[in-house]
Short mmCIF file of C-alpha atoms in Angstrom, two decimals:
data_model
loop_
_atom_site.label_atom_id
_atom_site.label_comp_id
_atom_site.label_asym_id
_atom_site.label_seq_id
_atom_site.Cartn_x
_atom_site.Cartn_y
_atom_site.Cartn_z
CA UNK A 1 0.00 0.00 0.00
CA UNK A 2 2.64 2.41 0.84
CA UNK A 3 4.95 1.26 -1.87
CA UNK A 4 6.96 3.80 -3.42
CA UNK A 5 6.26 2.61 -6.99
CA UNK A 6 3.07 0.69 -7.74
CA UNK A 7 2.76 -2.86 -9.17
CA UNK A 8 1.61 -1.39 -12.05
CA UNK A 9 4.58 -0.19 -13.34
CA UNK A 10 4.30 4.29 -13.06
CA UNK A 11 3.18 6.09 -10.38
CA UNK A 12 0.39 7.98 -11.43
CA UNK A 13 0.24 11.62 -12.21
CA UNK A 14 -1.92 12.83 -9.45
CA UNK A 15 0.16 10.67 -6.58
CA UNK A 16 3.40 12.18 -7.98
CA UNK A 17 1.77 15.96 -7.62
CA UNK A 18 0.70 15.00 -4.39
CA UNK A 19 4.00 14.31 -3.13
CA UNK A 20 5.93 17.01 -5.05
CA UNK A 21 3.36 19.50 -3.04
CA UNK A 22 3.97 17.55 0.70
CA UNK A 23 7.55 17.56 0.05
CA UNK A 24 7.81 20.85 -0.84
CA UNK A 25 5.67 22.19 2.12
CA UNK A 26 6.93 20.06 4.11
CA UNK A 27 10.94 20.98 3.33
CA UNK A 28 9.69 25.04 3.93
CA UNK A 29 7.19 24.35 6.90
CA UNK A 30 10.36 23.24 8.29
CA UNK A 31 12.61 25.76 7.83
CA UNK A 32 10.19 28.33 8.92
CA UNK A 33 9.46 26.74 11.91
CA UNK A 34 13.67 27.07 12.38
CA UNK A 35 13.97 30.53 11.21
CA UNK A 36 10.77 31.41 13.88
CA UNK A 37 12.38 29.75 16.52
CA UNK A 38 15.63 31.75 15.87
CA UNK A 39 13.19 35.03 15.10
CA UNK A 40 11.27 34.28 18.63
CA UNK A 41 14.84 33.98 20.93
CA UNK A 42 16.32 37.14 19.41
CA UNK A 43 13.38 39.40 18.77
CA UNK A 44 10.69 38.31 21.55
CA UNK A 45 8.22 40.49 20.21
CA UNK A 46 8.24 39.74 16.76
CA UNK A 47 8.13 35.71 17.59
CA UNK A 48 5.36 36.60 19.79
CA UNK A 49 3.45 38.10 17.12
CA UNK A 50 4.17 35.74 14.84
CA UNK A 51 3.01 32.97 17.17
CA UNK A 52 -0.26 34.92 17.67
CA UNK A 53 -0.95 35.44 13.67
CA UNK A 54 0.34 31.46 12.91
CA UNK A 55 -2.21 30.52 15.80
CA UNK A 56 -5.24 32.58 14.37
CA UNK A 57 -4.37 31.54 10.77
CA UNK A 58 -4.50 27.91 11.93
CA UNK A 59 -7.44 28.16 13.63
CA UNK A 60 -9.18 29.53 10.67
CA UNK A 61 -8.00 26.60 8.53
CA UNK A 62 -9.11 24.17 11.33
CA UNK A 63 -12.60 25.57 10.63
CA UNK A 64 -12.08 24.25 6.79
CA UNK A 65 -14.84 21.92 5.04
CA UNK A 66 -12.09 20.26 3.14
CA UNK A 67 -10.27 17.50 5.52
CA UNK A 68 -6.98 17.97 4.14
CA UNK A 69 -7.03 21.48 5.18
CA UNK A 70 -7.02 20.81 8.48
CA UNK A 71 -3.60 18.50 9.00
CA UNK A 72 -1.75 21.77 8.18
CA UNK A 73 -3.96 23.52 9.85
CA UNK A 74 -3.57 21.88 13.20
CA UNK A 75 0.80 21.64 12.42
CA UNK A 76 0.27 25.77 11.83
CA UNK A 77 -1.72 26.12 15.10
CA UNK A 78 0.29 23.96 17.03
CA UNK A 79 3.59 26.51 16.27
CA UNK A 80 1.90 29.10 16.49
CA UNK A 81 0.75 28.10 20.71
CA UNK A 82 4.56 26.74 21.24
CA UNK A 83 5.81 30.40 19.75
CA UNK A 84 3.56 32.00 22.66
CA UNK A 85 4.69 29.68 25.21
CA UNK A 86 8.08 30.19 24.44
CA UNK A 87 7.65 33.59 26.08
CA UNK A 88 6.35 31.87 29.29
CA UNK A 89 9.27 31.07 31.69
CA UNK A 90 8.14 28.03 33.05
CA UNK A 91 7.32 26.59 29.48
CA UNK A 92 10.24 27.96 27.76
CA UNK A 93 12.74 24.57 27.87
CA UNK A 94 9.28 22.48 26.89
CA UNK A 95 8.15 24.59 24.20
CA UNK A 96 11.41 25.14 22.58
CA UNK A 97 12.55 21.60 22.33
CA UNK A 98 9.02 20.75 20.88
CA UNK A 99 9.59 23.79 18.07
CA UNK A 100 12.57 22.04 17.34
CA UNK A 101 11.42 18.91 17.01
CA UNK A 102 8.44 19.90 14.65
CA UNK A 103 10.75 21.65 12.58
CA UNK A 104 12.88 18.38 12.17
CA UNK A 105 10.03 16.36 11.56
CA UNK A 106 8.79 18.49 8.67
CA UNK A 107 12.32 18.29 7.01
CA UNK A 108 12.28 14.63 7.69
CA UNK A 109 8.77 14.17 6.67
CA UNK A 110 9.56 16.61 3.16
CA UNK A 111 12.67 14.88 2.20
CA UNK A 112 11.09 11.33 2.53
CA UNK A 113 8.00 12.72 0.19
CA UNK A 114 10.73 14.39 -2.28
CA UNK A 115 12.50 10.90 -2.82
CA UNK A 116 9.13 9.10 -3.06
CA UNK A 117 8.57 12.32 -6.00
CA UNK A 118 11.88 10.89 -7.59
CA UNK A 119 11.72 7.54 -6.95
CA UNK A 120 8.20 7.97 -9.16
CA UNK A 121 9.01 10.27 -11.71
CA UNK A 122 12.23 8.09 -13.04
CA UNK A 123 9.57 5.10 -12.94
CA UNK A 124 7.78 7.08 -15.45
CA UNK A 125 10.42 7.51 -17.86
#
């Protein structure tokens, strides 16, 4: 099921665009959540209005009709509440590792997706 080329022979068009599209959201998710983290220790202002905007924009994408809104939806809110807690003292340590980690995970997660994109596209040739 989760084979990177199907049994058919090509990966179809729509799979491939779908994977092209994670991986490169995924590979830029993850370097924003890096450069907000950065943003959010040096400037604490400007990371904790980012946090607040990231947190209302997710929210609004939470309230989407379409379900695949709402995965990077929830991954938008979800920075945006650790960016605010990162101001907190007592959740500082928590928050922060948990930024980083998210912001790993995306690059891991759109790296994986941009071989898969590869891996299909040179089945199609």
């Amino acid at each position: 099921m989760n084979d990177l080329i199907p049994e058919g022979g090509y990966t179809p068009t729509t799979i491939l665009a779908k994977q092209g599209v994670t991986a490169i959201g995924s590979i830029l998710g993850g370097a924003g959540l890096l450069v907000l983290g950065a943003l959010g220790a040096r400037f604490p202002v400007i990371g904790l209005a980012a946090g607040a905007v990231l947190g209302i924009v997710g929210i609004t994408g939470l309230l989407s009709k379409d379900p695949d809104d709402r995965k990077p939806a929830l991954i938008v809110t979800g920075a945006g509440i650790l960016s605010v807690l990162s101001r907190v003292p007592v959740a500082r340590a928590f928050a922060g590792t948990l930024f980083g980690i998210g912001a790993l995970g995306l690059l891991a997660i759109g790296i994986w997706n941009g071989v898969k994109f590869i891996k299909g596209l040179k089945s199609r040739s």
